[in-house]
Amino acid sequence: MPEFRRDPVIGRWVIIDPSRNFKKVMHSSEEEYPKDTSKCPFCHGNENMTRPEILAYSNNPHRHPNSKDWTVRVIPNNKPVLEIEGSLKRRGDGMYDKMDAVGAHEIIIDTPQHHQRFGDVNEKQYENVFSAIIERIKDLRKDSRLEYILAFKNYGISANAVFEHPYSQLIAMPIVPKRVREEIAGAENYFKYRERCVFCDIIANEIAAETRIVQENDDFIALCPYASRYPFETWILPKGHHPDFDSISQKELKNLSKMTKSVFEKLYSVLDNPSWSALIHTSPLKEKNLQYYHWHIEVIPKLTKTAGFEWGTGLYVNPVLPEEAAKYLREA
Amino acid sequence: MPEFRRDPVIGRWVIIDPSRNFKKVMHSSEEEYPKDTSKCPFCHGNENMTRPEILAYSNNPHRHPNSKDWTVRVIPNNKPVLEIEGSLKRRGDGMYDKMDAVGAHEIIIDTPQHHQRFGDVNEKQYENVFSAIIERIKDLRKDSRLEYILAFKNYGISANAVFEHPYSQLIAMPIVPKRVREEIAGAENYFKYRERCVFCDIIANEIAAETRIVQENDDFIALCPYASRYPFETWILPKGHHPDFDSISQKELKNLSKMTKSVFEKLYSVLDNPSWSALIHTSPLKEKNLQYYHWHIEVIPKLTKTAGFEWGTGLYVNPVLPEEAAKYLREA
């Protein structure tokens, strides 16, 4: 069973999951996706190759669960990094702390089409994927052991996507992770000093500066952040102050889907079929309606590698000016 | 000119360096090292292909600077991420902060032999490399603008090593980087509570537990840390309480070289020619003799990839039990 272990210096939790493929780890090499897609567990007709679905959307009102004809399908991950069973009790282990890796790890199959890129997905399908994520978050909120839910997507071998078929993931965990804690602490500090949300201020600053904006609509703005860690890093933020992603309105959901589709069309038009990751940062489950936090999506094309310098310092070297990246994307 | 930009939420500094290869970034693909090694700027006889050397060790007492016959050679990086010229003044930029990327970026050519792996380097050569790093740190300490020096090494394409010829790097910077600040803050907290150094306690705990020890000698211990982020992550620590790497004694230097050679022999024997990074964490330049910090080396084979989950949470999923990794290495 995987377990959380806590680093005694920094206090960072690490998930040790020895059920993963040890042999593959020891003999590292770039793999390729299987050429034969008939055995893809995420394609229509192969529903029995996965664990039973948790949720599915379909245009066919008479569809049976776990049959084909779905547009989005949510399943439990076969090899979850966190599992529903287990105890939340923290235990000592010599001078260290550990706990069971309790939580949930679900897969959202974004589309039935194996080779569909996110730049080619239609708006309605984006809406379906976001709706499925929201529905799952609302359901998982009922489990009082959970503190945070991260929805994210990896695409391409360099971004660690195990399957070629487009899929997103949702990991619900019993701690608020370090990176989210840092964002919230920073935003709270800013709020204490200015009595304003730092993300709302960033949006106002960027609208005035114009140079880092990728696109805007009524409810959302896409921009390359001032201190981008990665080339072409792009954030999508609601223009209004909204701390909780799952409180989004139907109108906003439509505008978010429009914006996300447009951002991916632009990224695919400027870059050469990049691997990428995207993730939704939202408030911890038990901290609703925060005045100082503001949910947002971070899209990160995987174009550079991190190694000794980044690991040793936590600093990033970004070879592309965010202003230049934004210009490319804006004009795409 | 590259610049430091500060993220307004987390407060993390990022180095934006648009002088790097933009085209290569936009069309990402795995490259290979050039097959023709006669043009390698780090090989004997090609000394004129680099900027003039800062330091070199040689067995030939009559050697002229920038001629061949060296065993270790230190040169300024041709494309430094930080440069000696510039102002340290922090400036506002709209709501943001930035400053010139002032500092130093040097290359230590570890060996004249192009294809020599770190597992095959002899003890004396390790000593030379460490001595060169120490000599450079002592010299750079004179520049009062500098706050921290990270010495590190990337090996292999997956670990971002630009050259195939083995080399280390040293980046001196005008800030104490985030990751080091976190370690020091964590260690200070621990010290406040226990009045003991957390690293000294880790060493005592690991010697008692035995399961995560890779090797020991009089002055050093190598171990796989309890909350390892990466498979086969290995730390080398001085057994005595030593906060500053460059205060090492000659006897300790010899034992460090023995230990490092042995750890790399083991890593190469267990893993399949991995890419890897190694880095030295030591105290900030202006915080000498800290009671609560303890310099150490972190060796990280590049076997797994980080993507959306790690970026979104700061958590790591490690598929190999540290106890199992240590056992493999111990028995190698």
Tab-separated table of N, CA, C and O in Angstrom, chain A residues 42 44 47 53 55-60 63 67-74 108-113 116 121-122 124-129 132 165-166:
chain	number	residue	atom	x	y	z
A	42	PHE	N	-9.476	3.123	-23.190
A	42	PHE	CA	-10.254	4.355	-23.133
A	42	PHE	C	-11.075	4.571	-24.409
A	42	PHE	O	-11.761	5.581	-24.544
A	44	HIS	N	-14.123	3.664	-27.246
A	44	HIS	CA	-15.467	3.077	-27.305
A	44	HIS	C	-15.377	1.584	-27.581
A	44	HIS	O	-14.596	1.148	-28.423
A	47	GLU	N	-14.987	-0.714	-22.859
A	47	GLU	CA	-15.359	-0.277	-21.509
A	47	GLU	C	-15.092	-1.351	-20.457
A	47	GLU	O	-14.846	-1.036	-19.290
A	53	GLU	N	-17.455	2.334	-14.311
A	53	GLU	CA	-17.424	3.794	-14.349
A	53	GLU	C	-18.091	4.412	-13.121
A	53	GLU	O	-19.004	3.851	-12.519
A	55	LEU	N	-19.034	7.756	-13.432
A	55	LEU	CA	-19.891	8.786	-14.035
A	55	LEU	C	-19.661	8.729	-15.535
A	55	LEU	O	-18.546	8.453	-15.979
A	56	ALA	N	-20.728	8.958	-16.314
A	56	ALA	CA	-20.533	9.095	-17.754
A	56	ALA	C	-21.599	10.015	-18.310
A	56	ALA	O	-22.715	10.078	-17.790
A	57	TYR	N	-21.240	10.783	-19.333
A	57	TYR	CA	-22.216	11.594	-20.055
A	57	TYR	C	-22.422	10.947	-21.411
A	57	TYR	O	-21.486	10.407	-22.005
A	58	SER	N	-23.658	11.007	-21.881
A	58	SER	CA	-23.961	10.384	-23.163
A	58	SER	C	-25.063	11.165	-23.848
A	58	SER	O	-25.888	11.803	-23.188
A	59	ASN	N	-25.100	11.117	-25.163
A	59	ASN	CA	-26.225	11.714	-25.891
A	59	ASN	C	-27.371	10.722	-26.031
A	59	ASN	O	-28.442	11.065	-26.520
A	60	ASN	N	-27.131	9.509	-25.614
A	60	ASN	CA	-28.132	8.456	-25.711
A	60	ASN	C	-28.778	8.258	-24.339
A	60	ASN	O	-28.172	7.719	-23.423
A	63	ARG	N	-28.657	4.707	-22.745
A	63	ARG	CA	-27.368	4.007	-22.599
A	63	ARG	C	-27.274	3.265	-21.262
A	63	ARG	O	-27.654	3.785	-20.217
A	67	SER	N	-21.342	0.714	-21.087
A	67	SER	CA	-21.429	0.392	-22.513
A	67	SER	C	-20.862	1.589	-23.277
A	67	SER	O	-20.530	2.614	-22.687
A	68	LYS	N	-20.767	1.460	-24.598
A	68	LYS	CA	-20.191	2.582	-25.338
A	68	LYS	C	-21.211	3.712	-25.493
A	68	LYS	O	-22.158	3.775	-24.732
A	69	ASP	N	-20.935	4.659	-26.390
A	69	ASP	CA	-21.882	5.750	-26.642
A	69	ASP	C	-21.762	6.891	-25.650
A	69	ASP	O	-22.645	7.730	-25.572
A	70	TRP	N	-20.690	6.938	-24.874
A	70	TRP	CA	-20.487	8.047	-23.950
A	70	TRP	C	-19.685	9.162	-24.635
A	70	TRP	O	-19.007	8.934	-25.638
A	71	THR	N	-19.776	10.350	-24.084
A	71	THR	CA	-18.951	11.459	-24.584
A	71	THR	C	-17.809	11.753	-23.600
A	71	THR	O	-16.709	12.092	-24.003
A	72	VAL	N	-18.080	11.610	-22.295
A	72	VAL	CA	-17.045	11.710	-21.263
A	72	VAL	C	-17.306	10.580	-20.277
A	72	VAL	O	-18.460	10.276	-19.975
A	73	ARG	N	-16.246	9.944	-19.789
A	73	ARG	CA	-16.428	8.805	-18.882
A	73	ARG	C	-15.414	8.914	-17.747
A	73	ARG	O	-14.240	9.166	-17.994
A	74	VAL	N	-15.887	8.781	-16.515
A	74	VAL	CA	-15.006	8.871	-15.343
A	74	VAL	C	-14.887	7.483	-14.715
A	74	VAL	O	-15.902	6.830	-14.436
A	108	ILE	N	-10.590	10.876	-15.946
A	108	ILE	CA	-11.665	11.413	-16.775
A	108	ILE	C	-11.247	11.190	-18.232
A	108	ILE	O	-10.251	11.765	-18.689
A	109	ILE	N	-11.957	10.331	-18.940
A	109	ILE	CA	-11.629	10.120	-20.355
A	109	ILE	C	-12.281	11.268	-21.129
A	109	ILE	O	-13.500	11.383	-21.202
A	110	ASP	N	-11.446	12.135	-21.700
A	110	ASP	CA	-11.911	13.428	-22.211
A	110	ASP	C	-12.790	13.306	-23.450
A	110	ASP	O	-13.605	14.178	-23.726
A	111	THR	N	-12.557	12.261	-24.224
A	111	THR	CA	-13.204	12.127	-25.526
A	111	THR	C	-13.117	10.661	-25.940
A	111	THR	O	-12.163	9.978	-25.552
A	112	PRO	N	-14.084	10.157	-26.704
A	112	PRO	CA	-13.948	8.770	-27.183
A	112	PRO	C	-12.888	8.643	-28.283
A	112	PRO	O	-12.489	7.530	-28.612
A	113	GLN	N	-12.439	9.764	-28.845
A	113	GLN	CA	-11.543	9.704	-30.011
A	113	GLN	C	-10.079	9.620	-29.594
A	113	GLN	O	-9.534	10.565	-29.044
A	116	GLN	N	-7.592	12.452	-30.893
A	116	GLN	CA	-8.013	13.857	-30.885
A	116	GLN	C	-7.121	14.703	-29.980
A	116	GLN	O	-6.955	14.405	-28.797
A	121	VAL	N	-10.578	19.624	-30.027
A	121	VAL	CA	-11.795	19.271	-29.285
A	121	VAL	C	-12.797	20.416	-29.432
A	121	VAL	O	-12.405	21.583	-29.448
A	122	ASN	N	-14.092	20.095	-29.566
A	122	ASN	CA	-15.030	21.216	-29.694
A	122	ASN	C	-15.467	21.751	-28.332
A	122	ASN	O	-15.279	21.110	-27.297
A	124	LYS	N	-18.259	22.149	-26.815
A	124	LYS	CA	-19.218	21.370	-26.031
A	124	LYS	C	-18.484	20.276	-25.237
A	124	LYS	O	-18.822	19.977	-24.089
A	125	GLN	N	-17.444	19.712	-25.878
A	125	GLN	CA	-16.708	18.640	-25.215
A	125	GLN	C	-15.880	19.175	-24.031
A	125	GLN	O	-15.791	18.530	-22.993
A	126	TYR	N	-15.301	20.374	-24.224
A	126	TYR	CA	-14.630	21.016	-23.086
A	126	TYR	C	-15.607	21.185	-21.928
A	126	TYR	O	-15.292	20.931	-20.767
A	127	GLU	N	-16.814	21.627	-22.268
A	127	GLU	CA	-17.839	21.836	-21.248
A	127	GLU	C	-18.142	20.523	-20.528
A	127	GLU	O	-18.290	20.499	-19.297
A	128	ASN	N	-18.223	19.439	-21.294
A	128	ASN	CA	-18.485	18.132	-20.684
A	128	ASN	C	-17.385	17.735	-19.703
A	128	ASN	O	-17.662	17.245	-18.617
A	129	VAL	N	-16.131	17.950	-20.116
A	129	VAL	CA	-15.012	17.563	-19.251
A	129	VAL	C	-15.042	18.396	-17.962
A	129	VAL	O	-14.968	17.856	-16.850
A	132	ALA	N	-17.881	17.282	-15.726
A	132	ALA	CA	-17.603	16.012	-15.044
A	132	ALA	C	-16.685	16.252	-13.842
A	132	ALA	O	-16.900	15.700	-12.759
A	165	HIS	N	-4.398	8.009	-25.506
A	165	HIS	CA	-5.783	8.474	-25.546
A	165	HIS	C	-5.953	9.633	-24.542
A	165	HIS	O	-5.572	9.504	-23.378
A	166	PRO	N	-6.525	10.756	-24.983
A	166	PRO	CA	-6.592	11.932	-24.086
A	166	PRO	C	-7.415	11.662	-22.817
A	166	PRO	O	-8.544	11.205	-22.898
